[in-house]
Tab-separated table of C-alpha atoms and ligand atoms in Angstrom:
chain	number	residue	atom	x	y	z
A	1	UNK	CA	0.000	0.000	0.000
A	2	UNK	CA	1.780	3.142	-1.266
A	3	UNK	CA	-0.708	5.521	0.593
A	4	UNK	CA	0.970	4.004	3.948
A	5	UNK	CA	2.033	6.534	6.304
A	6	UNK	CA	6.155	6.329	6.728
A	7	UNK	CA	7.230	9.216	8.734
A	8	UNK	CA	5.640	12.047	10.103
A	9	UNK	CA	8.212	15.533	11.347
A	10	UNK	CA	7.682	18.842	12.059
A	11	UNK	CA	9.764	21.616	12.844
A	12	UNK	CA	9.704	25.599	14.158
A	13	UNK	CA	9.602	28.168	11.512
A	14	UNK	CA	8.335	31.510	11.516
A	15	UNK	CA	4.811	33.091	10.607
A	16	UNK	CA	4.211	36.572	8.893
A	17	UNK	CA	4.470	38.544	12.285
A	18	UNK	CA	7.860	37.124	12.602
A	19	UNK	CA	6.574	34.588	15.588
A	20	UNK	CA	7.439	31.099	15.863
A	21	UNK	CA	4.716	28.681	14.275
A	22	UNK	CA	4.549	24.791	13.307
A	23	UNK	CA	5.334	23.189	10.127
A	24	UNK	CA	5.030	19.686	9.462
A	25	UNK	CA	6.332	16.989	6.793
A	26	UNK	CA	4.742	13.768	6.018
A	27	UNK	CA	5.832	11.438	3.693
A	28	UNK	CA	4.906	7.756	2.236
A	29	UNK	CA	7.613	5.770	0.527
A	30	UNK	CA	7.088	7.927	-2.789
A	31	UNK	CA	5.694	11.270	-1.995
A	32	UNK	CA	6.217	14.243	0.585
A	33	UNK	CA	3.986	16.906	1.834
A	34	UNK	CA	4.321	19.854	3.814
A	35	UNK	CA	2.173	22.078	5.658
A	36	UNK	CA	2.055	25.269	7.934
A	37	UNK	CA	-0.245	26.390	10.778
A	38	UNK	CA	-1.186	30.189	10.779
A	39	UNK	CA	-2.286	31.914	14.504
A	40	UNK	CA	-4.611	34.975	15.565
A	41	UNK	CA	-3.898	37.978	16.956
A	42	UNK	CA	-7.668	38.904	17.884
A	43	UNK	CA	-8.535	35.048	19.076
A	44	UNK	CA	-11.501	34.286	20.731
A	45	UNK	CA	-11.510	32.542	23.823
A	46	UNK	CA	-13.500	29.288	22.853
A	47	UNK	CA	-10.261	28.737	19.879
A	48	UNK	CA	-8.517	25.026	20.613
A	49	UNK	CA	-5.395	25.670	21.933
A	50	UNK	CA	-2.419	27.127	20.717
A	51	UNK	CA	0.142	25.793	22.357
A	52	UNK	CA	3.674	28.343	23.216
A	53	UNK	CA	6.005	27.340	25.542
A	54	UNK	CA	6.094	30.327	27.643
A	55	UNK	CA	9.664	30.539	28.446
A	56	UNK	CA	12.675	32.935	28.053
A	57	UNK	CA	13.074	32.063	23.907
A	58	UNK	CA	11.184	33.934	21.764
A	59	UNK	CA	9.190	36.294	24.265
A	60	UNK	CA	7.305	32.904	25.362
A	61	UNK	CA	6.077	32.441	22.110
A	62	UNK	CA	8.409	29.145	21.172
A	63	UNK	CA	6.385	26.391	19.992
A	64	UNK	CA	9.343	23.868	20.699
A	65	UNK	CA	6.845	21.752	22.758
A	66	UNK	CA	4.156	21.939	20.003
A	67	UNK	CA	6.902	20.553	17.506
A	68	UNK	CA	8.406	18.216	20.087
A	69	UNK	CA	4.648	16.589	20.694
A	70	UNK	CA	4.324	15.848	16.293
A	71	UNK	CA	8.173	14.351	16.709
A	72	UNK	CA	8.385	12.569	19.843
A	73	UNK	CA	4.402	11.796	20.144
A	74	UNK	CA	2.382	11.701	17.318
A	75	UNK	CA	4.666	10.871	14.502
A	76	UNK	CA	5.550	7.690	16.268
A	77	UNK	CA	1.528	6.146	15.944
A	78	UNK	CA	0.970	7.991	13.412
A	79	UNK	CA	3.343	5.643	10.904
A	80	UNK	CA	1.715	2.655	9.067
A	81	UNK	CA	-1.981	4.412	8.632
A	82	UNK	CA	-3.346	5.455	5.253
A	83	UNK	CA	-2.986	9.742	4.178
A	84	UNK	CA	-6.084	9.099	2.252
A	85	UNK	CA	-7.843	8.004	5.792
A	86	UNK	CA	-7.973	11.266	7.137
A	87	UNK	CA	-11.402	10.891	9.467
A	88	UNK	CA	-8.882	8.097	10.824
A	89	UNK	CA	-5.935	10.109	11.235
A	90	UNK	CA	-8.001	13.084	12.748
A	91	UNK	CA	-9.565	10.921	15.265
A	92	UNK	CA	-6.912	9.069	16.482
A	93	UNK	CA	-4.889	12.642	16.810
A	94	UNK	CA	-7.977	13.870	18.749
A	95	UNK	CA	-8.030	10.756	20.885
A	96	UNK	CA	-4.337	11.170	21.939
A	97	UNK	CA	-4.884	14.366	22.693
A	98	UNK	CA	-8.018	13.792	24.900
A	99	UNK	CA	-8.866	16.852	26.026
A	100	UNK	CA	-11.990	19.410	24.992
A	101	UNK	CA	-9.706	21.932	23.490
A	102	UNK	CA	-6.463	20.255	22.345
A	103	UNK	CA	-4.234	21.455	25.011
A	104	UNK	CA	-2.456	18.722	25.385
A	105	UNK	CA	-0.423	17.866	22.609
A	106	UNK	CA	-1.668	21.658	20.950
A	107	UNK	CA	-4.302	22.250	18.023
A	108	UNK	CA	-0.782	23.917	16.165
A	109	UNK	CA	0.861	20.435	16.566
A	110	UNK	CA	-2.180	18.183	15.806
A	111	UNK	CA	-3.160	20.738	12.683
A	112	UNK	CA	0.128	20.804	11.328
A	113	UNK	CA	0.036	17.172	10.706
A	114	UNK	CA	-3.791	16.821	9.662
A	115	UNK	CA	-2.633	19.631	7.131
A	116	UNK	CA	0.049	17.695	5.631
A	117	UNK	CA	-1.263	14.370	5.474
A	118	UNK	CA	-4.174	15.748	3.567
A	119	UNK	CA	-1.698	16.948	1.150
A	120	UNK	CA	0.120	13.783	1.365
A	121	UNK	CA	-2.688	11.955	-0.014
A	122	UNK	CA	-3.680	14.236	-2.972
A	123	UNK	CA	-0.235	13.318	-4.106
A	124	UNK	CA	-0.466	9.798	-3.459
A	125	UNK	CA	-3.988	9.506	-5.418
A	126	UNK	CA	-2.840	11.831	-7.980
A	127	UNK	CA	-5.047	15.078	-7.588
A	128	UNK	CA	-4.919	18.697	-7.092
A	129	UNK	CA	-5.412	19.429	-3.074
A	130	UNK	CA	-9.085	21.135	-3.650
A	131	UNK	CA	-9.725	17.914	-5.674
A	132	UNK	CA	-8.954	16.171	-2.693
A	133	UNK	CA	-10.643	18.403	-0.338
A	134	UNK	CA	-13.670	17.905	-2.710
A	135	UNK	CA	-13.852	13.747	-2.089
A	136	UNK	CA	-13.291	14.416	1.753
A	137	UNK	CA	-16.452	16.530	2.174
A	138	UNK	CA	-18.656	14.973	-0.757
A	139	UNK	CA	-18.584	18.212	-2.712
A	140	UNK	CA	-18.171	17.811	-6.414
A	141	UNK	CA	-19.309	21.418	-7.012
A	142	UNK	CA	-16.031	23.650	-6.740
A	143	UNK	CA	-16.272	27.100	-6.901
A	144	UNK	CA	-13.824	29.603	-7.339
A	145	UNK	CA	-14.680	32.020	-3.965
A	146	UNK	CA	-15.837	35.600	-3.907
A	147	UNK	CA	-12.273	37.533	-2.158
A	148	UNK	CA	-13.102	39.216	1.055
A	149	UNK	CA	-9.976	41.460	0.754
A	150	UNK	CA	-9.193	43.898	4.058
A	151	UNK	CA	-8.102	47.022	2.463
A	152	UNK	CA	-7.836	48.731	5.721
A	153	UNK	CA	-6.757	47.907	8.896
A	154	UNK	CA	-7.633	48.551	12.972
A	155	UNK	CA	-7.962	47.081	16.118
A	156	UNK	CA	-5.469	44.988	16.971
A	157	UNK	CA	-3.891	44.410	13.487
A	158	UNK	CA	-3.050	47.915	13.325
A	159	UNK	CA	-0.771	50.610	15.264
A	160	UNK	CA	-4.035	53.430	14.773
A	161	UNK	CA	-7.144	54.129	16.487
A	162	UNK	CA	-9.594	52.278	15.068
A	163	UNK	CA	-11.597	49.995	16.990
A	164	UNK	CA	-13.626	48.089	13.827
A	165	UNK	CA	-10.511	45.862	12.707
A	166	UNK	CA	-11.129	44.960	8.988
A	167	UNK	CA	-12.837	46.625	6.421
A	168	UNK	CA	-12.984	44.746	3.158
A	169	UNK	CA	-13.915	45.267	-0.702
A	170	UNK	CA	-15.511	41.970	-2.451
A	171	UNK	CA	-15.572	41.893	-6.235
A	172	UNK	CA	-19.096	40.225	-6.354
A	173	UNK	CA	-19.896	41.380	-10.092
A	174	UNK	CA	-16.586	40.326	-11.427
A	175	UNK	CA	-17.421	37.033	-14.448
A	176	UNK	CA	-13.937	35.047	-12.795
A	177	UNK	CA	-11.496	35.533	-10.257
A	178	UNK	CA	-9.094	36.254	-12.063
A	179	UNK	CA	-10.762	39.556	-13.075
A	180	UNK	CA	-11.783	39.568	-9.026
A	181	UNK	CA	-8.074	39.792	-8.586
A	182	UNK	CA	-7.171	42.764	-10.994
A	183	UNK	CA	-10.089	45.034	-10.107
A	184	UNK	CA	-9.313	44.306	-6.304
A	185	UNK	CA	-5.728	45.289	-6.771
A	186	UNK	CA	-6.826	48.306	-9.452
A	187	UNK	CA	-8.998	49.543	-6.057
A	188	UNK	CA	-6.414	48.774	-3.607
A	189	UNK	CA	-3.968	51.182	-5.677
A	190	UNK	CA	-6.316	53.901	-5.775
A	191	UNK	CA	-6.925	53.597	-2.299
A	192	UNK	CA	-3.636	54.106	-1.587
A	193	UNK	CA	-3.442	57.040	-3.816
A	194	UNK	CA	-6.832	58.891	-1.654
A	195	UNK	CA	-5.302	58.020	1.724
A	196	UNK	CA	-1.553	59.667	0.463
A	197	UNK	CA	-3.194	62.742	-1.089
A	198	UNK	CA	-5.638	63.264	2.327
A	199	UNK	CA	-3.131	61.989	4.752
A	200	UNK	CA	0.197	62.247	3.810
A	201	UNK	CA	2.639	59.825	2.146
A	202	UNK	CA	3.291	58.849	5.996
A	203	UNK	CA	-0.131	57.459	6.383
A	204	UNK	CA	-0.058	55.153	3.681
A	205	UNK	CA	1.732	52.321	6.028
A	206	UNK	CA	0.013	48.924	6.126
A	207	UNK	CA	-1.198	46.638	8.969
A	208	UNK	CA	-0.797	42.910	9.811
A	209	UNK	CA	-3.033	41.920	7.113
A	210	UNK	CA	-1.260	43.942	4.142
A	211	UNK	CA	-4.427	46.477	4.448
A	212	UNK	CA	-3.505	50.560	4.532
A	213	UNK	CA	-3.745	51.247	8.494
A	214	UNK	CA	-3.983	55.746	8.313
A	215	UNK	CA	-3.946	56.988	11.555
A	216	UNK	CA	-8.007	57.363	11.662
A	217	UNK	CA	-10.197	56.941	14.434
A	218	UNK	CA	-14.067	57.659	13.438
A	219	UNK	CA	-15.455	54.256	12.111
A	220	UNK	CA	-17.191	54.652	9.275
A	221	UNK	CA	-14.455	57.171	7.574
A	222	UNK	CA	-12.536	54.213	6.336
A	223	UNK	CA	-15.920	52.869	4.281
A	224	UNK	CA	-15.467	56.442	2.951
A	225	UNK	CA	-11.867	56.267	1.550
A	226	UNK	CA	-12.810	52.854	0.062
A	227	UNK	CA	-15.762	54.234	-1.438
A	228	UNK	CA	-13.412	57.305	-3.162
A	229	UNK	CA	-11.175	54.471	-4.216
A	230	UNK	CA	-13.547	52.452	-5.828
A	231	UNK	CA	-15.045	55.171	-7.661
A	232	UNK	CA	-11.719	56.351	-8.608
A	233	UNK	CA	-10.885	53.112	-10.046
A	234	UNK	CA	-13.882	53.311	-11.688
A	235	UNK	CA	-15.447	49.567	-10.879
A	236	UNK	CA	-18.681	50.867	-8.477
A	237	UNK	CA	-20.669	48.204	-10.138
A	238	UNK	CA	-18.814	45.354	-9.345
A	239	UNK	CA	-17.494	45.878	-5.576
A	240	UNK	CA	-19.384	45.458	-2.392
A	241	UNK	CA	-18.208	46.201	1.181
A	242	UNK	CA	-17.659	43.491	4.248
A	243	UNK	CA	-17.226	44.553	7.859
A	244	UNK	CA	-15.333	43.049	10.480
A	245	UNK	CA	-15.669	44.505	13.667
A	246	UNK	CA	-13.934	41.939	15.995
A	247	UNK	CA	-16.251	43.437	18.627
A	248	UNK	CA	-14.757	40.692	21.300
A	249	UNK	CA	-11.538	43.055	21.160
A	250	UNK	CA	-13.844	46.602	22.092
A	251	UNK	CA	-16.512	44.683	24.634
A	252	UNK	CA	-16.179	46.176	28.321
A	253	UNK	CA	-12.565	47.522	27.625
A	254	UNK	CA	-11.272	49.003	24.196
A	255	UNK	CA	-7.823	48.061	22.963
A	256	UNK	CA	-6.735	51.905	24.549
A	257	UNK	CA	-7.639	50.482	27.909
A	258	UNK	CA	-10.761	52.775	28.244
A	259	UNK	CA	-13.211	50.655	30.212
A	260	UNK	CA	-17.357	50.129	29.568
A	261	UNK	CA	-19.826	48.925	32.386
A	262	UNK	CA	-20.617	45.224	32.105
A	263	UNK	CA	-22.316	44.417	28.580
A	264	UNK	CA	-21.221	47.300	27.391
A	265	UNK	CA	-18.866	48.359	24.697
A	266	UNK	CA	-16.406	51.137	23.775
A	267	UNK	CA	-16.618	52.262	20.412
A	268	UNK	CA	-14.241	55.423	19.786
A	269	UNK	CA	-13.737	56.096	23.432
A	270	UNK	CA	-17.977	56.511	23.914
A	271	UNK	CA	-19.339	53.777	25.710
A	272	UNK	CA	-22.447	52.009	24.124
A	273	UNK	CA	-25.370	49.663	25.046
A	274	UNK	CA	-25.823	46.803	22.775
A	275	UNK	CA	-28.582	48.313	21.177
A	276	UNK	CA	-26.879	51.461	20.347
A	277	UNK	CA	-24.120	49.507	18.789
A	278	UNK	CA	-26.676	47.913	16.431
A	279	UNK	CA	-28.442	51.268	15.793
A	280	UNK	CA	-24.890	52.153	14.705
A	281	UNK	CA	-24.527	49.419	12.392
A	282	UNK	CA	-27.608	50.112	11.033
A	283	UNK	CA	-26.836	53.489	10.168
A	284	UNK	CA	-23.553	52.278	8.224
A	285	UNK	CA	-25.604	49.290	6.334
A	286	UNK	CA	-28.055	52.297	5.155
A	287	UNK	CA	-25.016	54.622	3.994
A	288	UNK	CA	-22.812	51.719	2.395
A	289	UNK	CA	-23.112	48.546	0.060
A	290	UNK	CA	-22.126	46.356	3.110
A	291	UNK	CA	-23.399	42.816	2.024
A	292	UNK	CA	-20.922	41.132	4.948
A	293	UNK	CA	-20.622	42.120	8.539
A	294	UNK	CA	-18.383	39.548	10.654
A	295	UNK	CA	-18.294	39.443	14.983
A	296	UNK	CA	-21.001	42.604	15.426
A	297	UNK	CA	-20.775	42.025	18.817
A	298	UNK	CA	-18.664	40.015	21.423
A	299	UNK	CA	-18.055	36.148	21.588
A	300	UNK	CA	-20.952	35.409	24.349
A	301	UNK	CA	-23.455	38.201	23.760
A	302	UNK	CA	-25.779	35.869	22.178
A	303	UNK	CA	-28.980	38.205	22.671
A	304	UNK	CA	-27.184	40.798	20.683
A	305	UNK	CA	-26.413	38.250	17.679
A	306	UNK	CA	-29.977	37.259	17.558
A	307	UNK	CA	-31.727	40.380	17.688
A	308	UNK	CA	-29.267	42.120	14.963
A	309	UNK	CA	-29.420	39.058	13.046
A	310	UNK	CA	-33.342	38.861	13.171
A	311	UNK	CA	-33.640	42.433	12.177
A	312	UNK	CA	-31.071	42.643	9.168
A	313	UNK	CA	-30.210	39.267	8.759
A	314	UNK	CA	-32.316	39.169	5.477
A	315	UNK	CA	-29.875	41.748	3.987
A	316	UNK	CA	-26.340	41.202	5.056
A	317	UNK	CA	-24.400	38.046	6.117
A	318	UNK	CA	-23.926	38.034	9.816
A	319	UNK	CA	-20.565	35.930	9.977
A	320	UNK	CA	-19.492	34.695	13.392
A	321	UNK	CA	-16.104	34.181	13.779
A	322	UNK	CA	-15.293	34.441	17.850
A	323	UNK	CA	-19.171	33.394	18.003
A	324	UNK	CA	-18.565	29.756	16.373
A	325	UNK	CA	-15.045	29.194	16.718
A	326	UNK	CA	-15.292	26.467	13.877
A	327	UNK	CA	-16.862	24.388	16.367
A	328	UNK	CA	-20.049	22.444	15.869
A	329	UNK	CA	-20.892	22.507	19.188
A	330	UNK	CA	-21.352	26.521	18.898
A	331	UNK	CA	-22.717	26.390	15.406
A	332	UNK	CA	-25.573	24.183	16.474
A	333	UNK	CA	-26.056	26.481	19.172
A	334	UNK	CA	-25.768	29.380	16.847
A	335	UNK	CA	-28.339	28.139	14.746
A	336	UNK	CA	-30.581	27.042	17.631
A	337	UNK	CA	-30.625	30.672	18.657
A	338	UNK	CA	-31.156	31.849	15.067
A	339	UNK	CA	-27.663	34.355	15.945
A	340	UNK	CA	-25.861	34.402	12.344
A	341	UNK	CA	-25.741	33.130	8.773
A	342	UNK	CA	-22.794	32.501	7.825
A	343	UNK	CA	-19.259	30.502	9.287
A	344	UNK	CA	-16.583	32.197	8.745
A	345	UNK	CA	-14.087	29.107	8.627
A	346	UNK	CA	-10.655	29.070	10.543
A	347	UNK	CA	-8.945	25.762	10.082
A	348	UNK	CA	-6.569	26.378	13.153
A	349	UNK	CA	-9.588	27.018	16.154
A	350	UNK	CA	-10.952	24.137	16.005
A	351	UNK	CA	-7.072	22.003	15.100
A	352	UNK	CA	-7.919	19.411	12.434
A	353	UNK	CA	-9.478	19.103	8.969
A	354	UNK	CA	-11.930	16.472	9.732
A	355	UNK	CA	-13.483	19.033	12.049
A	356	UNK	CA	-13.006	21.764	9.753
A	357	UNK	CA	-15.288	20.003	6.924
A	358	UNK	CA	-17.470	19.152	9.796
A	359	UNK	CA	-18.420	22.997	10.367
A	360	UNK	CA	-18.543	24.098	6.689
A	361	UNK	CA	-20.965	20.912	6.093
A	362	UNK	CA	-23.051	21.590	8.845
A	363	UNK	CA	-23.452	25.091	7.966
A	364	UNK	CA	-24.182	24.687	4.594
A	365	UNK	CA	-26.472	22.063	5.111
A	366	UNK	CA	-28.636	23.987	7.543
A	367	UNK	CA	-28.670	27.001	4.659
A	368	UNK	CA	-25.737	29.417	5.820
A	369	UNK	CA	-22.566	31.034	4.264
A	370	UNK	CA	-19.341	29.529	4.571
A	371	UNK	CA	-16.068	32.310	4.378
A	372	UNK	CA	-13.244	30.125	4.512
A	373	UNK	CA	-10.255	32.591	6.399
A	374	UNK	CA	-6.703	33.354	6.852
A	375	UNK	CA	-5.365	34.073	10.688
A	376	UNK	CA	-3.597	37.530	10.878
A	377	UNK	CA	-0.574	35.381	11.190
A	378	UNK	CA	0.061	33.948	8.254
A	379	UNK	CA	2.382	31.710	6.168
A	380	UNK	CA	3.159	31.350	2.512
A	381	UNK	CA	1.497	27.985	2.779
A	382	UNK	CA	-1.739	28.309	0.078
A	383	UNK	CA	-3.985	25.650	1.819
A	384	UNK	CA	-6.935	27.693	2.347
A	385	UNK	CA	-7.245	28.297	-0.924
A	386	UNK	CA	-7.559	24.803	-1.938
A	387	UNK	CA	-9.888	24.264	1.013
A	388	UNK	CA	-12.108	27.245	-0.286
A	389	UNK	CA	-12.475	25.459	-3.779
A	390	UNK	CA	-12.203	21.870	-2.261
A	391	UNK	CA	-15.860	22.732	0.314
A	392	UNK	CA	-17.274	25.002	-2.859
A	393	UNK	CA	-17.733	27.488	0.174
A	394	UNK	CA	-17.983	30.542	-2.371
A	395	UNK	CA	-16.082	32.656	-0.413
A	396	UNK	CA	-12.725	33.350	0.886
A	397	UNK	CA	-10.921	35.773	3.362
A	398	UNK	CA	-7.372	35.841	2.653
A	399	UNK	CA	-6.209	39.817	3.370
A	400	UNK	CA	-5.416	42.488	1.295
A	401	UNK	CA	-3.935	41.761	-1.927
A	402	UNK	CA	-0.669	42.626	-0.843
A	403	UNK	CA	2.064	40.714	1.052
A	404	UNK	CA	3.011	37.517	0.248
A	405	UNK	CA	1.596	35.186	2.793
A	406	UNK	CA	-2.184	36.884	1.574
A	407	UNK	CA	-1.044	36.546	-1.970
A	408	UNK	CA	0.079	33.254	-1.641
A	409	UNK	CA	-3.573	32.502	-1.750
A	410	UNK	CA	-5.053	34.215	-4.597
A	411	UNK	CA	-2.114	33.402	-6.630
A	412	UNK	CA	-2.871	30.073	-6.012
A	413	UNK	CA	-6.857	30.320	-6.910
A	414	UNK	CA	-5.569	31.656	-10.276
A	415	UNK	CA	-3.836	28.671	-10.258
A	416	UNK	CA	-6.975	26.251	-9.528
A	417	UNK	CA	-8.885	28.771	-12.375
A	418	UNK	CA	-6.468	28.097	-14.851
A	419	UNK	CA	-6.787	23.863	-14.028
A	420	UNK	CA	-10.225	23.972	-13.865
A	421	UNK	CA	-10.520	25.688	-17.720
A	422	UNK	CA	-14.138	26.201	-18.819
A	423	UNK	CA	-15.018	24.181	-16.102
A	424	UNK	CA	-14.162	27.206	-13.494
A	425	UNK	CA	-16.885	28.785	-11.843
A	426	UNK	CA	-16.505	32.219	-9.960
A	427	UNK	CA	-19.066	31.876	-7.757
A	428	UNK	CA	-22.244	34.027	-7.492
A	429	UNK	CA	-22.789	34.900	-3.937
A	430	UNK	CA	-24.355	38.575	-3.477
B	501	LIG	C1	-10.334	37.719	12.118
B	501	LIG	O1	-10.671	38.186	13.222
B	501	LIG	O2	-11.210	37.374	11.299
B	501	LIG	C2	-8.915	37.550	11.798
B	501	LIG	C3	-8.522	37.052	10.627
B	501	LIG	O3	-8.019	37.969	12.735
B	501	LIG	P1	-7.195	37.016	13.726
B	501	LIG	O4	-6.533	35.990	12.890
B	501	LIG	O5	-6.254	37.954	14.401
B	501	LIG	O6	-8.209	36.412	14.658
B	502	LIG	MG1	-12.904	38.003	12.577
């Protein structure tokens, strides 16, 4: 059996912030495959487990122990079982591991090596990854996905004021993604140009996502330098707005240390009621062509998802990202509780690709949006963008399209488009 597992390593390399993070090798006797696990900056607490060592190398964030649990632990039972198993590999990683959240052996270590075998085995049977991807989660439907680019950064991605931390352009109207891709980067140019002639050449700096981070503080002022841009490039029929807040980051304390009453949050110093957030929102979903609005409010306010989501859920995406975690234990509650519409899919909080397809299945099964998504730390590893086609999710948060580790993915889709021929389909999401 050629698909037999032979040897499993990993080892510490760095990620885009210039922090340690896991990559792993797996190999059969013919074929090898590598993979590399990106990490948060605004995680929410529910995430699986990154595990650092928390000691004097790297300002504690060494994943030595992470890497020495895939070499001294895992790659030992790990040899002998089938890549193209990976519901078997998964488990029996999730098994050793035998805790709720991964913390034991460390949702970096245990990805790293679902990552790679998964890879392992589209070589071994002879396929592109997303081909792959497509057999593990019974999709035969690939799409090429809608870009959720982030233009413009805050909150904790960026050295400004901003609270709101992403605000992103979507070529919807574009016929392939390849055109997606030019008339993203023709707006991302002219953004650059309206933020240097209002703010200086200094201002035109960029955040941890390869988005233009001006020193701006009033929320909705960034929607209006996109909106200049986008004109300016001349493609206002074709480009939508998404919205990520990462409210978890300005609930009860904003990232200046300016503190709310309980329930409360701080949005450009003033503190504001739940409801008065959401009249906010509303007033920016009125004044812009917002079609996607990710983590509105914090991780556990559930009765603020709900009600926003029953009022304008009919006209935007609600994505929860720090709501769902990945995890089908929250979407099911999620859905119970009728709080969002739409997963916005982060391979590394929930630490293994089984689960992964798990969530986007369940999601789109019960009629939401899946956004498969890049971590603010990334890698020049393309996976997601494989997984994006693989799931025929539709839609794909990868950054700005600038930087390599964010255009390591949308290179890659151009890649998949050109494969795919006239079979290629840019999907048609809003
Ligand atoms: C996000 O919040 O959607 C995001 C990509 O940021 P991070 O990776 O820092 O959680
Ligand atoms: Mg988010």
């Amino acid at each position: 059996m050629s698909s037999k597992i032979e040897g499993v390593r990993a080892r510490e390399v760095l990620d885009s912030r210039g922090n340690p993070t896991v990559e792993a090798e797996a190999w059969t006797k013919n074929s090898v495959a590598r993979a590399m696990v990106p990490s948060g900056a605004s995680t929410g607490v529910h995430e699986a487990l990154e595990l650092r060592d928390k000691d004097a190398r790297f300002m504690g964030k060494g994943v030595a122990k992470a890497v020495s649990n895939v070499n001294k632990t895992i790659a030992k039972k790990i040899v002998g079982m089938d890549c193209t198993e990976q519901d078997a590999v998964d488990g029996f990683m999730i098994e050793l591991d035998g805790t709720e959240n991964k913390s034991r052996l460390g949702a970096n270590a245990i990805l790293s090596v679902s990552m790679a075998v998964s890879r392992l085995a589209a070589i071994e049977e002879g396929v592109p990854l997303y081909r792959h991807i497509g057999r593990l989660s019974k999709n035969k439907k690939f799409l090429l996905p809608v870009p959720s680019m982030n233009v413009l950064n805050g909150g904790v991605h960026a050295g400004n004021k901003l609270d709101i931390q992403e605000y992103m352009i979507l070529p919807a109207g574009a016929k392939s993604f390849r055109e997606a891709l030019e008339i993203s980067a023709e707006v991302y140019q002219n953004l650059k140009t309206v933020i240097k002639e209002k703010y200086g050449k200094d201002a035109i700096n960029v955040g941890d996502e390869g988005g233009f981070a001006p020193p701006l503080s009033r929320p909705e002022e960034p929607l209006d330098l996109i909106m200049a841009a986008i004109e300016k490039a001349g493609h206002e029929k074709k480009v939508k707005l998404g919205v990520d807040a990462a409210a978890s980051e300005f609930f009860e304390q904003d990232k200046n240390g300016r503190k709310a009453a309980k329930g409360n949050y701080v949005l450009e110093g003033v503190e504001l009621t739940p409801g008065r957030l959401m009249e906010r929102y509303g007033q920016m979903l009125d004044s812009y062509p917002i079609v996607s609005l990710e983590d509105a409010f914090s991780q556990d306010d559930w009765p603020a998802w709900s009600s926003f989501t029953g009022r304008y859920g009919g006209r935007v995406q609600v994505v929860g990202d720090d709501l769902l975690v990945t995890n089908v234990k929250r979407i099911e509650k999620a859905l119970k509780e009728k709080a969002c519409n739409t997963l916005l899919l982060k391979i590394n909080q929930i630490g293994s690709i089984t689960e992964s397809i798990a969530a986007a299945r369940l999601s789109m099964e019960s009629g939401w949006n899946v956004m498969v998504s890049h971590r603010s730390g990334e890698t020049e590893d393309p996976y997601i963008a494989d997984l994006a086609v693989g799931l025929g999710a539709g839609e794909l948060k990868a950054g700005a399209p600038c930087r390599s580790e964010r255009t390591a993915k949308y290179n890659q889709l151009l890649r998949i488009e050109e494969e795919l021929g006239n079979k290629a389909v840019y999907a048609r999401m809003f």
